[in-house]
PDB file of C-alpha atoms in Angstrom:
ATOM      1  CA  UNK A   1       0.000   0.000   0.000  1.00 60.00           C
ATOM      2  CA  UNK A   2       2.707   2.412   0.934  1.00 55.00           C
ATOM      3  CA  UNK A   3       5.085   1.486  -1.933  1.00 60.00           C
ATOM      4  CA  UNK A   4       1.852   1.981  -4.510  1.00 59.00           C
ATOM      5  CA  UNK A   5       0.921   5.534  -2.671  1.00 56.00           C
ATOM      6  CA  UNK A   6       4.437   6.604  -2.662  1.00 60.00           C
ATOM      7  CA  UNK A   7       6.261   5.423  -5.999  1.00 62.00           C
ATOM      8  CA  UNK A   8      10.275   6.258  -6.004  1.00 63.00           C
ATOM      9  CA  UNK A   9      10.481   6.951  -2.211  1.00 61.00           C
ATOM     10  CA  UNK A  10      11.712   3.419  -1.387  1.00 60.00           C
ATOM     11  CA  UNK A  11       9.519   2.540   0.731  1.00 62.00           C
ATOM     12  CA  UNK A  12       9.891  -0.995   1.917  1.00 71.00           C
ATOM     13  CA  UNK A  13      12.563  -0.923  -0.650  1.00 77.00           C
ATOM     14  CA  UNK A  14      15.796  -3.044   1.435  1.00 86.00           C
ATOM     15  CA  UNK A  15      19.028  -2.979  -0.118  1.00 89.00           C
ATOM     16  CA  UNK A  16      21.361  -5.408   1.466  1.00 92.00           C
ATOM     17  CA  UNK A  17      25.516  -4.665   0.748  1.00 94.00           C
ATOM     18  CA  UNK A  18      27.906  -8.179   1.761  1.00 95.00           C
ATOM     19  CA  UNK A  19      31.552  -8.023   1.218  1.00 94.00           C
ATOM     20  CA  UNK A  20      33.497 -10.600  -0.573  1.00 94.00           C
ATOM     21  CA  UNK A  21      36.961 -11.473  -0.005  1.00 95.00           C
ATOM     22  CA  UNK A  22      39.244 -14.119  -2.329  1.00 94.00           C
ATOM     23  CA  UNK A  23      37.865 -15.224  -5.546  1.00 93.00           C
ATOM     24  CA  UNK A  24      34.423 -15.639  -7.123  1.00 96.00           C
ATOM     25  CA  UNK A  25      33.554 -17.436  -9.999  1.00 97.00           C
ATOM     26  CA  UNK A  26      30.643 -14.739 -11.344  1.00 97.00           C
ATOM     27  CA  UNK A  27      28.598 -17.535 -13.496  1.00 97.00           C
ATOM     28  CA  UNK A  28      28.567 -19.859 -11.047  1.00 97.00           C
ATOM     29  CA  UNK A  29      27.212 -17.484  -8.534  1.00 97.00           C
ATOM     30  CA  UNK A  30      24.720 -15.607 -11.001  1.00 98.00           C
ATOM     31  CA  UNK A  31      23.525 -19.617 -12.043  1.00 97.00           C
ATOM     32  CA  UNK A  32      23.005 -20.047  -8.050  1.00 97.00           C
ATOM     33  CA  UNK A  33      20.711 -16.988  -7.828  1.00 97.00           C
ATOM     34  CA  UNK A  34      18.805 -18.674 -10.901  1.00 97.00           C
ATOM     35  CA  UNK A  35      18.377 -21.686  -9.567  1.00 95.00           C
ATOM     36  CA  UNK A  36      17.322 -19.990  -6.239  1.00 95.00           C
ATOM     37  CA  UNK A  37      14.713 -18.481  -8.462  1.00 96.00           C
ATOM     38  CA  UNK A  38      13.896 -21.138 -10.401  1.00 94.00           C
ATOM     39  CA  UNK A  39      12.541 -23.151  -7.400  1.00 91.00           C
ATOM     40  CA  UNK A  40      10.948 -20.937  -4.930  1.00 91.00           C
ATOM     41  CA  UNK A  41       8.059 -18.906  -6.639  1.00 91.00           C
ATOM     42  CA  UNK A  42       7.905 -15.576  -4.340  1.00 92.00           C
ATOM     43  CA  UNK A  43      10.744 -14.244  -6.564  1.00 95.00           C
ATOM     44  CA  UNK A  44       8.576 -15.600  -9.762  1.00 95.00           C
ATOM     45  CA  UNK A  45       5.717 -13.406  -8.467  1.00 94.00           C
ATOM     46  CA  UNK A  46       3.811 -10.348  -9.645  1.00 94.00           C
ATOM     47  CA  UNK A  47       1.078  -8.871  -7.269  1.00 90.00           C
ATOM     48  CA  UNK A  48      -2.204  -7.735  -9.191  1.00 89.00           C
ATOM     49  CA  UNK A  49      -4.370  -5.578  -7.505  1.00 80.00           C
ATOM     50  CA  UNK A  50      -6.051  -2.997  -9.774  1.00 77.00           C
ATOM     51  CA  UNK A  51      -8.260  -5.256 -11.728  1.00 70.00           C
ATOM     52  CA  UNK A  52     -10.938  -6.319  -9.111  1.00 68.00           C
ATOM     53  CA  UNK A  53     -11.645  -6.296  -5.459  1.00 74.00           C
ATOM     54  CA  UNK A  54      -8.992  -8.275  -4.037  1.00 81.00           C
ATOM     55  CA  UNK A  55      -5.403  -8.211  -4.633  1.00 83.00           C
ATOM     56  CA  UNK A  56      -3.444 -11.301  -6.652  1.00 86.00           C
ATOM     57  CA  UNK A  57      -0.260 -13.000  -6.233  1.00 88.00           C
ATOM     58  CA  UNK A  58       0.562 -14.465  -9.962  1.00 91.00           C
ATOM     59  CA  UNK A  59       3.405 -16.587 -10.091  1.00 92.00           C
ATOM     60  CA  UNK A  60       4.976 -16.747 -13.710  1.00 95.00           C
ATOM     61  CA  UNK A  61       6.472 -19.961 -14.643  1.00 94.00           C
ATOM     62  CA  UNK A  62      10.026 -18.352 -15.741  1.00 95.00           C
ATOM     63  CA  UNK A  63      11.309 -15.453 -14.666  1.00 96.00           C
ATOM     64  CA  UNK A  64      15.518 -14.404 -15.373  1.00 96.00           C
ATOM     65  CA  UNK A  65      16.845 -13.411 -12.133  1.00 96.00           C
ATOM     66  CA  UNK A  66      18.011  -9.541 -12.390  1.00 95.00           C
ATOM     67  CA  UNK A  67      21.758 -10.164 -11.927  1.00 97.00           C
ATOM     68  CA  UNK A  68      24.356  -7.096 -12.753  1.00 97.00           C
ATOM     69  CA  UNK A  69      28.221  -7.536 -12.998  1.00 98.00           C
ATOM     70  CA  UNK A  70      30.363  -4.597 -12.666  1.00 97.00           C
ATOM     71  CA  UNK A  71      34.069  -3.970 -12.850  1.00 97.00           C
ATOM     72  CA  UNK A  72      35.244  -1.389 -10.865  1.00 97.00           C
ATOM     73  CA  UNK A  73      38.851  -2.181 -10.217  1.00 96.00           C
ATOM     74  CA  UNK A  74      40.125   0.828 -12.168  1.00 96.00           C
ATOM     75  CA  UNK A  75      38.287   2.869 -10.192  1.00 96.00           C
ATOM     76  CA  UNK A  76      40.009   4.863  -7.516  1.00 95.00           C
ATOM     77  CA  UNK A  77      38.453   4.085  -3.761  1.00 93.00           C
ATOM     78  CA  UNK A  78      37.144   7.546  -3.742  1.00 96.00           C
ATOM     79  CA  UNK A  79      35.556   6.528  -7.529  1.00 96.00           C
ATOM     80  CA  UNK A  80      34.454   3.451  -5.658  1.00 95.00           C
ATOM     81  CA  UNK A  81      32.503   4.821  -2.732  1.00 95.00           C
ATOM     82  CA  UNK A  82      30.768   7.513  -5.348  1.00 96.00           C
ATOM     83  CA  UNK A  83      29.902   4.980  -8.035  1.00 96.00           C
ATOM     84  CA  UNK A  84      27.926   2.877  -5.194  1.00 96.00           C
ATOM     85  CA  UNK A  85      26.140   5.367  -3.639  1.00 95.00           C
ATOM     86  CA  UNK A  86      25.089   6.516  -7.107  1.00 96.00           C
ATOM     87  CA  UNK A  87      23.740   3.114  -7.985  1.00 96.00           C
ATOM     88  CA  UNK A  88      22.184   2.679  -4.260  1.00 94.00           C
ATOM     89  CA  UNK A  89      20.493   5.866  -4.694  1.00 92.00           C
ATOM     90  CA  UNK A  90      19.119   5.184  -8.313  1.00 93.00           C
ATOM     91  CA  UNK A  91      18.133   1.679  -7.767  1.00 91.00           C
ATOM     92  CA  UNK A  92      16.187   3.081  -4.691  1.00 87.00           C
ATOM     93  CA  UNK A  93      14.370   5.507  -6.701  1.00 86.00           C
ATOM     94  CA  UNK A  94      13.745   3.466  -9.639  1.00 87.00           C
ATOM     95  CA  UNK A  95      12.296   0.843  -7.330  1.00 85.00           C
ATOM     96  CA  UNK A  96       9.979  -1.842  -8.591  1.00 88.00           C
ATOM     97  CA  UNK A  97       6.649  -2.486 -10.376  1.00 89.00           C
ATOM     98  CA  UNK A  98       5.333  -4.777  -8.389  1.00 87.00           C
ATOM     99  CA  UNK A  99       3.040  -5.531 -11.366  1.00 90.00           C
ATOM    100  CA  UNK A 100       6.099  -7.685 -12.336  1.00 91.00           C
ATOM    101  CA  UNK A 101       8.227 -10.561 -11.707  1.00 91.00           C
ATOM    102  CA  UNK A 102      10.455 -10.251  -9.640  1.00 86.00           C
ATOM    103  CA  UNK A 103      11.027  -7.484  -6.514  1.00 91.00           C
ATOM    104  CA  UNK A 104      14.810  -8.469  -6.127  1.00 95.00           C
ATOM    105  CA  UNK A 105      17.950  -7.591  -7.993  1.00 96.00           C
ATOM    106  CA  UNK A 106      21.371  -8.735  -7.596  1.00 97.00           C
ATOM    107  CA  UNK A 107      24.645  -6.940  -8.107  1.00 97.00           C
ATOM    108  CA  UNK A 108      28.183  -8.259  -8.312  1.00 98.00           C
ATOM    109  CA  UNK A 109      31.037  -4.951  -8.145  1.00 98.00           C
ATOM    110  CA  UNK A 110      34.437  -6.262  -8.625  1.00 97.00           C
ATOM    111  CA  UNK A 111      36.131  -3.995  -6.486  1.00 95.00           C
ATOM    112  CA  UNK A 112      40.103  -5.182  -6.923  1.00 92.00           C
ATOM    113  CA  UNK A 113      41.770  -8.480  -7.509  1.00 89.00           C
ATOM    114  CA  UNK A 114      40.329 -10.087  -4.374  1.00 92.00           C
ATOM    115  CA  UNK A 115      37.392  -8.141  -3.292  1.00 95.00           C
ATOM    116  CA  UNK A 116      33.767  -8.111  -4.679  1.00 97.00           C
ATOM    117  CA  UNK A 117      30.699  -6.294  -3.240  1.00 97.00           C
ATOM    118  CA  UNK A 118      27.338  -8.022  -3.427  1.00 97.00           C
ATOM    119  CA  UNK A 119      23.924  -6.036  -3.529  1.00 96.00           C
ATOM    120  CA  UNK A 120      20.798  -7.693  -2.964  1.00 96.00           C
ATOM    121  CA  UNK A 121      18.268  -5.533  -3.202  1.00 94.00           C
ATOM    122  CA  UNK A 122      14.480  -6.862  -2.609  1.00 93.00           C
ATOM    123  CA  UNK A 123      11.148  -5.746  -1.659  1.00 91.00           C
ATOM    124  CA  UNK A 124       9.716  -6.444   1.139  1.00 89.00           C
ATOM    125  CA  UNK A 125       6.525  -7.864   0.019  1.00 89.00           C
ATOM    126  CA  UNK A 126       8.773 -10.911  -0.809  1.00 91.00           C
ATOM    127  CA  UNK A 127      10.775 -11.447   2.513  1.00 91.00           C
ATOM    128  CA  UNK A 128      11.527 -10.543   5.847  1.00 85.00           C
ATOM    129  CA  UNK A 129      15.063 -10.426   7.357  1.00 78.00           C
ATOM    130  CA  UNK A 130      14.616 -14.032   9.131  1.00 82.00           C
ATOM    131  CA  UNK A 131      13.551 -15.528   5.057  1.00 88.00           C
ATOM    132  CA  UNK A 132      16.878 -12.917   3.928  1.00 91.00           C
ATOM    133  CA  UNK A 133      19.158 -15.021   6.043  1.00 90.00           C
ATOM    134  CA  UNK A 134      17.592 -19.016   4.429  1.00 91.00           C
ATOM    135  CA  UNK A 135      17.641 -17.587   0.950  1.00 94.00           C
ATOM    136  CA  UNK A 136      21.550 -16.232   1.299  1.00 94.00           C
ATOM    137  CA  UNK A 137      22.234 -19.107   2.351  1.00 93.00           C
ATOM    138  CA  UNK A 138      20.359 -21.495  -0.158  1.00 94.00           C
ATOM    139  CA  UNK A 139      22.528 -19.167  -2.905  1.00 96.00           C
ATOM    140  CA  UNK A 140      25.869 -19.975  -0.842  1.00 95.00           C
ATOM    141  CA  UNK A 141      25.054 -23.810  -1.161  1.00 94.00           C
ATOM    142  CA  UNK A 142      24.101 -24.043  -4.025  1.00 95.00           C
ATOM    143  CA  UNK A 143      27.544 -21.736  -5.330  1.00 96.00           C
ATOM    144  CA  UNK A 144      29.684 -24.367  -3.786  1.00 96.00           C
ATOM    145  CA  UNK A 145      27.678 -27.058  -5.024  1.00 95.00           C
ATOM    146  CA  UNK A 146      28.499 -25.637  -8.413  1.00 96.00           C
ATOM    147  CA  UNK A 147      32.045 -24.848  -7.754  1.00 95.00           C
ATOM    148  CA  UNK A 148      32.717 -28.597  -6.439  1.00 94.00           C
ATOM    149  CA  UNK A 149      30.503 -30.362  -9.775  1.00 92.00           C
ATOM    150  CA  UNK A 150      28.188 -31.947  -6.964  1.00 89.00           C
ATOM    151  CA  UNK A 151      24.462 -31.819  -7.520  1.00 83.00           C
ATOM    152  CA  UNK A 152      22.744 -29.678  -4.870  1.00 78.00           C
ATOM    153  CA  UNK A 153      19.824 -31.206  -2.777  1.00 74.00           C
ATOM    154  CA  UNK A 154      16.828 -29.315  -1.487  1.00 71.00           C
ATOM    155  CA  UNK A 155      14.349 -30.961   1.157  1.00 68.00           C
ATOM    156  CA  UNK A 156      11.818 -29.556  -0.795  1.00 66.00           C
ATOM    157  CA  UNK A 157       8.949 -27.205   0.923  1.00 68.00           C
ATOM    158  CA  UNK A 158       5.242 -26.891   0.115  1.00 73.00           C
ATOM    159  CA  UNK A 159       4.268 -24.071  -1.794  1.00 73.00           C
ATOM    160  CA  UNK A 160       2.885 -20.593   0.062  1.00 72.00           C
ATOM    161  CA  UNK A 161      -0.786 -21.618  -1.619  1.00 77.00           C
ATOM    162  CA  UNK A 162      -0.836 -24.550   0.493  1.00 83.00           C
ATOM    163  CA  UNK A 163      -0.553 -21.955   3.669  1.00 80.00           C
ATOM    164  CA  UNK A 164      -2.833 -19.540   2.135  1.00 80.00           C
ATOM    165  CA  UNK A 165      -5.415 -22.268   1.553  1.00 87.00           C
ATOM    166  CA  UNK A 166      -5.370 -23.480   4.971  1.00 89.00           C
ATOM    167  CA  UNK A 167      -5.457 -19.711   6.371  1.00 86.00           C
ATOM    168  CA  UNK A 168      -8.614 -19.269   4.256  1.00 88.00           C
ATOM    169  CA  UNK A 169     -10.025 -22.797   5.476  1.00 91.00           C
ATOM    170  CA  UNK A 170      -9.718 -21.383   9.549  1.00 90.00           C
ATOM    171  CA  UNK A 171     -12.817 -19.927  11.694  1.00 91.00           C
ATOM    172  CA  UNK A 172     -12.049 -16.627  12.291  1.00 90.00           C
ATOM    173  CA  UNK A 173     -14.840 -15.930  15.330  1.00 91.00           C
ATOM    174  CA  UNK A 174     -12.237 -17.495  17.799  1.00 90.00           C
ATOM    175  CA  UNK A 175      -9.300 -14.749  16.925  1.00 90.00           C
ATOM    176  CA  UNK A 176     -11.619 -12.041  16.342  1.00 91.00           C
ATOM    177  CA  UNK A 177     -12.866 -12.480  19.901  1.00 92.00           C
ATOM    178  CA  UNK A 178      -9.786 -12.732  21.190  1.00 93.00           C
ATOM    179  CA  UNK A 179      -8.485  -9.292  20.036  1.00 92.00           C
ATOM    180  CA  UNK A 180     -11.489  -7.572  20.464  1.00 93.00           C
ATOM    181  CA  UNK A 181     -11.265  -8.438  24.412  1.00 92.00           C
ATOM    182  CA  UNK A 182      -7.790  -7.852  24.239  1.00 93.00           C
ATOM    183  CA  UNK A 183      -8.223  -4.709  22.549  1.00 93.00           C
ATOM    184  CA  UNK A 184     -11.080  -2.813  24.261  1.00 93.00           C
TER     185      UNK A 184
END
């Protein structure tokens, strides 16, 4: 609601910086962010809510995870610090159409020879900082998985709807009582 009333103020808008120090193989990462999209549908999701009564999640069936590479090593530091808080301060205005898949975009700044900055930038209509934490680390797995030729293994989750469905399937009267005590 507040994103929608107040477009470019970045507004639930979270942009997420993580350091990087040795070597990163760039493909192999950006393929781990795909794959991360490719099997959990929140960052496949568009949310529809001027066409009717009640808002929509629609999850699209492919969606290219937004993943930017940038080489800044011939910057100078000063060059460096500039450049990012240019591209923090643009990304956070151009923020996202939630009409489209996906809310979250990934950057990769090759700062020197051994040191990379990651930006994850998301919306937080998709996660919350406890969800930030899993998916980082589903990415991280799944790089090294990659990196060592080994086929990466996922328990596997049910899918949101299943949640939402059972939500919809609960009698209200019981909760509604009990903040309207607690309340008055």
């Amino acid at each position: 609601f507040h994103t929608v009333l107040n477009p470019g103020t970045g507004i639930y808008h979270l942009q997420h910086r993580h350091w990087v120090e040795g070597s990163l193989d760039v493909s192999a990462f950006h393929r781990a962010w795909q794959e991360v999209v490719n099997e959990n549908a929140i960052f496949r999701t568009a949310f529809i809510w001027e066409d009717g009564n009640r808002p929509h999640q629609v999850v699209h069936r492919n969606v290219a995870v937004r993943f930017d590479y940038m080489d800044w090593r011939e910057l100078s530091e000063t060059g460096r610090v500039t450049q990012l808080e240019a591209l923090l301060h643009a990304d956070l205005t151009k923020g996202f159409d939630l009409t489209q898949p996906s809310a979250s975009r990934v950057y990769v700044i090759h700062l020197n020879d051994h040191r990379y900055c990651l930006i994850w930038i998301f919306h937080h209509i998709l996660l919350d900082d406890w969800s930030k934490a899993l998916v980082l680390a589903d990415v991280l797995n799944r790089y090294d998985s990659l990196l060592r030729g080994k086929p990466h293994f996922t328990k596997g989750s049910r899918p949101f709807k299943d949640y939402i469905a059972w939500l919809e399937r609960q009698d209200t009267t019981p909760t509604e009582s009990f903040w309207q005590d607690y309340l008055s």
